XYZ file of C-alpha atoms in Angstrom:
433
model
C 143.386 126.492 115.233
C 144.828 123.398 117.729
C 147.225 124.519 120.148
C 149.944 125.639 117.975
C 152.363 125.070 120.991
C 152.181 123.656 124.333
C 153.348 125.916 127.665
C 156.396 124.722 129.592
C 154.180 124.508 132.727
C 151.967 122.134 131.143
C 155.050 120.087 129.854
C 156.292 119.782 133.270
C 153.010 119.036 134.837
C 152.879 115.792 132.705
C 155.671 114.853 133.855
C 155.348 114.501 137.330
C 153.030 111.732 136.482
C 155.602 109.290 134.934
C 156.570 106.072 137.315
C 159.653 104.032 136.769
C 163.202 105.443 137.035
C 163.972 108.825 136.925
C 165.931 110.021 134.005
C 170.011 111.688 134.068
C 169.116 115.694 134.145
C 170.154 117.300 131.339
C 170.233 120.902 132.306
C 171.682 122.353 128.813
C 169.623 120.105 126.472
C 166.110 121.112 128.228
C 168.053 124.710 128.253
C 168.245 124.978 124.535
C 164.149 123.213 123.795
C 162.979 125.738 126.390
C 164.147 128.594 124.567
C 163.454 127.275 120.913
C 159.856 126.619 122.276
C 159.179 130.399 123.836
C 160.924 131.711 120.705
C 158.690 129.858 118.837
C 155.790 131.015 120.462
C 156.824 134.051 120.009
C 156.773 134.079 116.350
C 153.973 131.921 116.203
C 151.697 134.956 118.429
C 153.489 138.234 116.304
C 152.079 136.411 113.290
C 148.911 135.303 114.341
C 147.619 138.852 115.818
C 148.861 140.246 112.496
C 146.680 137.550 110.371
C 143.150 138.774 113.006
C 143.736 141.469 111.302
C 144.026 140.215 107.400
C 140.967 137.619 108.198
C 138.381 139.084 105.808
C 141.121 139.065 102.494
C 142.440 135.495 103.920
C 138.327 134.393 103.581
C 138.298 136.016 99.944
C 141.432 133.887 99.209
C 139.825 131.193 100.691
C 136.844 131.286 98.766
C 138.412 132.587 95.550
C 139.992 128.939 95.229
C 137.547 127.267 96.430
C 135.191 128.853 93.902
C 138.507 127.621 91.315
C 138.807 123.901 92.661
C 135.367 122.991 94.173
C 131.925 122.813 92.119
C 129.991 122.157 94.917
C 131.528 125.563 96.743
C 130.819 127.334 93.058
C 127.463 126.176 93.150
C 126.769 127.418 97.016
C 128.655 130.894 96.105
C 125.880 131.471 93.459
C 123.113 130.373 95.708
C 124.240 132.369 99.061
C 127.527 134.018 98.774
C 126.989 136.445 101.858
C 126.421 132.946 104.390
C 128.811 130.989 102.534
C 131.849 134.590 103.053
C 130.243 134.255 106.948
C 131.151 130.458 107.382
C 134.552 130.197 105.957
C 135.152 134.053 108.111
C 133.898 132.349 111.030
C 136.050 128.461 110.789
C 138.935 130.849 110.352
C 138.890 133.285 112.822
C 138.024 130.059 115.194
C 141.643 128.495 113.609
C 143.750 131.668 114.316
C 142.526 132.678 117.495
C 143.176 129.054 118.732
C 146.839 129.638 117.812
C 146.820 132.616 120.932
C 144.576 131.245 123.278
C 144.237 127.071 122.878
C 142.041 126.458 125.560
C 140.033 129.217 125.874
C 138.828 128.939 122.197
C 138.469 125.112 121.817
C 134.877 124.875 123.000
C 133.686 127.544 120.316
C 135.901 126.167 118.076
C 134.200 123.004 117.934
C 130.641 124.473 117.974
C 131.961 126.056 115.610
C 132.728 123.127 112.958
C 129.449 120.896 114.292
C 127.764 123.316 112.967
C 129.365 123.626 109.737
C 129.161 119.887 109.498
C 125.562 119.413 110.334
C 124.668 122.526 108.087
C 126.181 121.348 104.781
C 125.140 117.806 105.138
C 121.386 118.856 105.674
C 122.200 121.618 102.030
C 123.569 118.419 100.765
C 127.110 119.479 99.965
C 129.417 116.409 99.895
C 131.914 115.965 102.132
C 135.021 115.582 100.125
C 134.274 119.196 99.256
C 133.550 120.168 102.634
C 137.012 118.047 103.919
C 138.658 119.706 100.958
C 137.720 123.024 101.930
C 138.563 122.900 105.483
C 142.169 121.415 104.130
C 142.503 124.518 101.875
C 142.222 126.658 104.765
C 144.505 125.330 107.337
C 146.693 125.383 104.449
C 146.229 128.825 103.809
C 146.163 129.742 107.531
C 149.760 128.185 107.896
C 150.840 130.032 104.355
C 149.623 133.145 105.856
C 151.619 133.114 108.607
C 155.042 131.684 106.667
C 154.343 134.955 104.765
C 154.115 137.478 107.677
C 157.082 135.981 109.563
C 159.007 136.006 105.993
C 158.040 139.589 105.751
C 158.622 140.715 109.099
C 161.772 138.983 110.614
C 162.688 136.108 107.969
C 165.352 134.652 110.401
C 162.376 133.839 112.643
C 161.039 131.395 109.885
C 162.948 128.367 110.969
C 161.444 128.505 114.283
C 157.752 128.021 112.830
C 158.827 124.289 112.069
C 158.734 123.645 115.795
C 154.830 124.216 115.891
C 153.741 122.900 112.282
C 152.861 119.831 113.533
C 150.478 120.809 116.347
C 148.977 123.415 113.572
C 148.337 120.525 111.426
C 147.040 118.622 113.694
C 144.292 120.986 114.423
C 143.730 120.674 111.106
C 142.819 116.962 111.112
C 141.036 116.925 114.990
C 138.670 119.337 113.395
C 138.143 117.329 110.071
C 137.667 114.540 112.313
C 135.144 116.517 114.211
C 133.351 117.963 110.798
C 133.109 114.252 109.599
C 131.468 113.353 112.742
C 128.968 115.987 112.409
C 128.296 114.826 108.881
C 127.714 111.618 109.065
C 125.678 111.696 111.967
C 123.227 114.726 110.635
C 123.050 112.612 107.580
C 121.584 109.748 109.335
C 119.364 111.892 110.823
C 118.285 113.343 107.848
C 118.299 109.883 106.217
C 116.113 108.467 109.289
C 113.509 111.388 108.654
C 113.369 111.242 105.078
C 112.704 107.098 104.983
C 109.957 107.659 107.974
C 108.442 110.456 106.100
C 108.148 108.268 103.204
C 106.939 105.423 104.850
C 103.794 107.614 106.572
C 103.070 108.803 102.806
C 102.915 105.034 101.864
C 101.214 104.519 104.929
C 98.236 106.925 104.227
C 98.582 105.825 100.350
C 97.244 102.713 101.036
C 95.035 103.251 103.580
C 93.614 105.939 101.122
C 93.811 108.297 103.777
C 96.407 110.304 101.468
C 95.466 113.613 100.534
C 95.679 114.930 96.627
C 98.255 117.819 97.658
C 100.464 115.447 99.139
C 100.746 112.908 95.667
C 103.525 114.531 94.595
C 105.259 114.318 97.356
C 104.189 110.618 97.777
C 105.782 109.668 93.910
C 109.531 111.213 94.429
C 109.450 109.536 97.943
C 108.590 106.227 96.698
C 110.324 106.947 93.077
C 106.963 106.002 91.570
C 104.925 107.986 88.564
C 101.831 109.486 90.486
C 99.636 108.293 86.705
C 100.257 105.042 85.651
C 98.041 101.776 86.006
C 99.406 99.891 89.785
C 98.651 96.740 91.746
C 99.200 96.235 94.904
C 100.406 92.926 96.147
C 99.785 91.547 100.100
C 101.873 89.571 101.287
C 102.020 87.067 104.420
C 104.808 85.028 106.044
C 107.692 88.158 105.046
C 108.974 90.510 102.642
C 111.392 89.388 100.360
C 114.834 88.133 101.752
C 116.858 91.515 100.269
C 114.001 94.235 99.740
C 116.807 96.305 98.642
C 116.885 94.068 95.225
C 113.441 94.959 94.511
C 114.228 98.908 93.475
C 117.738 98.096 91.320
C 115.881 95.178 89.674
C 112.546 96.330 89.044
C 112.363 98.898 86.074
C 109.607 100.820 86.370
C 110.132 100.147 90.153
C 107.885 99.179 92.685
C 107.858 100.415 96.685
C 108.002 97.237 99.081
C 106.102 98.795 102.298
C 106.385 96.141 105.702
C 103.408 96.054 107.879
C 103.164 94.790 111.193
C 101.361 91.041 110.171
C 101.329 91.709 106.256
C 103.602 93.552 103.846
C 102.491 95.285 100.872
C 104.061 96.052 97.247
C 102.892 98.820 95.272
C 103.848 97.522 91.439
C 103.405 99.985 88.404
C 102.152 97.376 86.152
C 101.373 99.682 82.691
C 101.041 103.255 81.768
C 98.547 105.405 82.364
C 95.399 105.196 80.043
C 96.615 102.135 78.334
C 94.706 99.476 79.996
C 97.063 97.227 79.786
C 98.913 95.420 82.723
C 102.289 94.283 81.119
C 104.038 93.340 84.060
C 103.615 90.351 86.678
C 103.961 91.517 90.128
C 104.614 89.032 92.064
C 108.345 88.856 89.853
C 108.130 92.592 90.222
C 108.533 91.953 93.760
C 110.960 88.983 93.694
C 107.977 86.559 95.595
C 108.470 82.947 94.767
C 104.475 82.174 92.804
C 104.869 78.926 94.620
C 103.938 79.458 98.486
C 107.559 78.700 99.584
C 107.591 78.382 103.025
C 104.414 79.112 103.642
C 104.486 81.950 102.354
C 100.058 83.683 101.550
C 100.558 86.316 98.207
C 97.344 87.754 97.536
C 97.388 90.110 94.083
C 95.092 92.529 93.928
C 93.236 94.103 90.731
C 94.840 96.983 88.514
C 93.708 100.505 89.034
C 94.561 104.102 87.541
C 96.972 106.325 89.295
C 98.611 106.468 92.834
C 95.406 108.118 94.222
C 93.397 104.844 93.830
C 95.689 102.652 95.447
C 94.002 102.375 98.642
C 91.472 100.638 96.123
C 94.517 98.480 95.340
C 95.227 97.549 98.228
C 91.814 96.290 99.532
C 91.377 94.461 96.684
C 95.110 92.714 97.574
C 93.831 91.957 100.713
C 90.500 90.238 99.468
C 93.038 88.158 97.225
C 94.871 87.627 100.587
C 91.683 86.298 102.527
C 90.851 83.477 99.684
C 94.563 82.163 100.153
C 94.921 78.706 101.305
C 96.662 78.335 105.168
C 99.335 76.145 103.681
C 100.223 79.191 101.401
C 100.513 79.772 97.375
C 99.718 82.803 95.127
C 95.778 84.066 94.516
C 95.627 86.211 91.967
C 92.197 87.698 92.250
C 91.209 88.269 88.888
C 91.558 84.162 88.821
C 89.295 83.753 91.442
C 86.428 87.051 90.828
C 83.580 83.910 91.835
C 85.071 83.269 95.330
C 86.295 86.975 96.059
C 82.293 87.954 96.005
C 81.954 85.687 98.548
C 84.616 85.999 100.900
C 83.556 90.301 100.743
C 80.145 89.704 101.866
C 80.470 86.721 104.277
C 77.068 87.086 106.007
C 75.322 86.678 102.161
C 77.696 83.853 101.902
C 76.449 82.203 104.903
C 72.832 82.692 103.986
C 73.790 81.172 100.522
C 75.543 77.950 101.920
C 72.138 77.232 104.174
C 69.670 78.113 101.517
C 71.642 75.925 98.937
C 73.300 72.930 100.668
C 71.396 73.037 104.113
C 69.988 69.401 103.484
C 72.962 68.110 102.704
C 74.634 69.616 105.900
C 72.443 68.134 108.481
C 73.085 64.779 107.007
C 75.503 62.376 108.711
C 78.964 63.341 108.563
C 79.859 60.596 106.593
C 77.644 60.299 104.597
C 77.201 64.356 104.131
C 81.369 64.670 103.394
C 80.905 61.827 100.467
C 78.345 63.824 98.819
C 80.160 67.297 99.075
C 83.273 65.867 97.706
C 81.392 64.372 94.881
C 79.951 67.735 94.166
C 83.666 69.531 94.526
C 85.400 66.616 92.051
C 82.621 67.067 89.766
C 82.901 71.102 89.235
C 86.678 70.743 89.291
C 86.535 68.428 86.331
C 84.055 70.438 84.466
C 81.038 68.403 84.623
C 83.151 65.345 83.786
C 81.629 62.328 86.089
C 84.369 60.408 84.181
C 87.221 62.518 85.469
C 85.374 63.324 89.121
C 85.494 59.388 89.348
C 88.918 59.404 88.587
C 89.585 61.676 91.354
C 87.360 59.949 94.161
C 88.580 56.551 93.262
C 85.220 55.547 91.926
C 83.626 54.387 88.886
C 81.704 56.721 86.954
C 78.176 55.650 87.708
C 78.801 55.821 91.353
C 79.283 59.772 90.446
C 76.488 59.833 88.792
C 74.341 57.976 91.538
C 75.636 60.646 93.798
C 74.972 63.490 91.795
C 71.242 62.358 91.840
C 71.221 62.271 95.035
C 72.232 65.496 96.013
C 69.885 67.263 93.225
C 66.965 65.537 95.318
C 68.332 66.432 98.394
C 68.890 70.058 97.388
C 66.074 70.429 95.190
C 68.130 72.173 92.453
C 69.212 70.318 88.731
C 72.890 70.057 87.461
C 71.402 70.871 84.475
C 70.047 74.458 84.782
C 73.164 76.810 84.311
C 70.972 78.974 87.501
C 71.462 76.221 89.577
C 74.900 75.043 88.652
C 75.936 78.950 89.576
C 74.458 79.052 93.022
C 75.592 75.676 93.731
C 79.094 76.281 92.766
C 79.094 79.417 95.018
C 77.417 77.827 97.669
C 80.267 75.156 98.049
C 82.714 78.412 97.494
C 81.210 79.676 100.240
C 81.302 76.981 102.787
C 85.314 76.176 101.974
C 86.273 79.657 102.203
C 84.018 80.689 105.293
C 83.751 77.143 107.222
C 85.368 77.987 110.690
């Protein structure tokens, strides 16, 4: 254990290092601590040799109440009772030897408890226990040797008062020490674990993940490896507290940050039902409204955690079709303009083949026309409404209109040519630039 008692040399040494005025001698009163302080040494050593001896039934003490107060201890006795007799042996043989030799034994002493520390945190044994159980045995360390000096010479027992407080304070530098070692192994362990689940999600939705791993992948993320999932992509940042997302999202959802875009992974329905029940985007606490300029593409459903790499290309598709000035694409809503954006050289071709008259017109003249075309598929075919959104009467629409079905050579009344024409202009706003 801690120095039980400190020499007279090193006393004395200490003091030579004091400034200010030198105190009265007082030959008789240092006289009398001298001798209380070798006499308690003296009992302090006699019992302490006799306990080296008594170590292995003090460690079946030991573990006999912790086995009585401690589940955690009951549950490691079970599991390894030979390792778990080894560790308590070895923390008190460490405590009693420090009582004889202070110095010499403090180095191993504290390897000694790191290692005890660092151990049971990575087992996962809780601290209080492990606190509690290093408490128990300085207690039953300093019983011990009550006990011996009871049994031996009990009119020696008064001088053990003179080094209980240097015993117990062994007892708390090395609690001290073991918390330490706790806490900092269990960030360790904590840093590991998160990065190990953040490469899983990393190679989930690249769908680089391999089927062995799946498992794996669903505890880390706390996610059912069958169930129906969509993954959402998101630009401008994650939400302001990502730790809200698990405690208020039941089923939950994994929030994984990227280096320009972050994506959630949102278990939408069950497996096999077909149904998506839940709205991501809430799942994953993102404002639908493109709050600060914030881009949320939503990808398609698909089946199971394997096919998420799916997901997540089809997220960023949604992502690509997002206006700069931000908002929410849902890409189910917008199937037409997502075929587009995936094959942009076909889209090119399309826009030429389709609206290439109207493109080498003047500028002016060739932006009135487009914009009559957009205002007229936005209202449905309505020139009244189309007018109402250029400013224009009706038959102005209509005049224009004409005018681009000569220009084009295609008819607003063939549904054939209404299609390509719609996904021609699709084309152009989403690939222009």
């Amino acid at each position: 254990m801690h120095p039980a008692a400190r020499t007279r040399a090193t006393r004395t040494t200490r003091t030579t290092f004091r400034t200010g005025p030198t105190p009265v001698p007082q030959p008789r009163t240092a006289r009398v601590r001298s001798l209380i302080d070798a006499d308690a040494l003296r009992v302090l050593h006699r019992a302490a040799r006799i306990l080296l001896d008594d170590l292995p039934e003090l460690t079946d003490r030991l573990l006999a109440v912790l086995r009585e107060q401690e589940p955690a201890y009951r549950t490691a006795l079970e599991n390894d009772q030979a390792a778990t007799w080894q560790e308590a042996y070895r923390s008190l043989r460490h405590s009693v030897t420090s009582l004889l030799d202070p110095r010499g034994t403090r180095e191993a002493a504290h390897r000694c408890t790191w290692r005890i520390g660092v151990t049971r945190a990575e087992q996962g044994l809780p601290l209080d226990a492990l606190l509690h159980a290093f408490r128990l045995g300085g207690s039953l360390v300093w019983q011990r040797l009550v006990e011996e000096t009871a049994r031996s010479e009990p009119e020696d027992i008064r001088l053990l008062v003179h080094v209980a407080t240097d015993v117990w304070n062994f007892v708390d530098e090395h609690c001290t020490l073991l918390a330490d070692a706790y806490r900092q192994a269990e960030r360790q362990l904590t840093w590991r674990r998160e990065n190990r689940v953040r490469l899983l999600a990393s190679a989930l939705l690249d769908g680089t993940s391999r089927i062995a791993d799946l498992p794996e992948t669903a505890e880390g993320l706390g996610l059912p490896e069958h169930g129906r999932y969509v993954v959402v992509a998101a630009a401008g940042g994650p939400p302001q507290d990502p730790t809200r997302v698990r405690a208020s999202t039941l089923p939950p959802a994994y929030w994984h940050s990227g280096a320009e875009v972050d994506y959630g992974i949102v278990l939408v329905g069950e497996a096999g039902d077909g149904k998506d029940g839940r709205d991501p985007v809430t799942a994953l606490a993102l404002p639908a409204d493109g709050a600060a300029g914030r881009r949320v593409g939503v990808g398609a459903a698909v089946a199971g955690l394997a096919a998420v790499g799916d997901a997540r290309r089809l997220a960023d598709l949604a992502l690509s079709i997002c206006p700069p000035e931000g908002g929410t694409v849902r890409l189910t809503e917008h199937l037409p303009e997502a075929l587009v954006v995936s094959s942009p050289e076909l889209g090119t071709r399309l826009t030429e083949r389709v609206l290439g008259p109207l493109l080498r017109l003047e500028p002016a003249d060739r932006d009135v026309l487009l914009d009559t075309l957009a205002a007229w598929f936005a209202s449905e075919g309505s020139a009244q409404r189309a007018g109402e959104r250029l400013y224009c009467h009706r038959n102005t629409v209509l005049n224009r209109l004409r005018r681009c079905e000569q220009l084009i050579g295609r008819s607003l009344a063939r549904p054939l040519d209404v299609v390509e024409i719609s996904l021609a202009l699709t084309a152009r706003r989403l690939l222009r630039g």
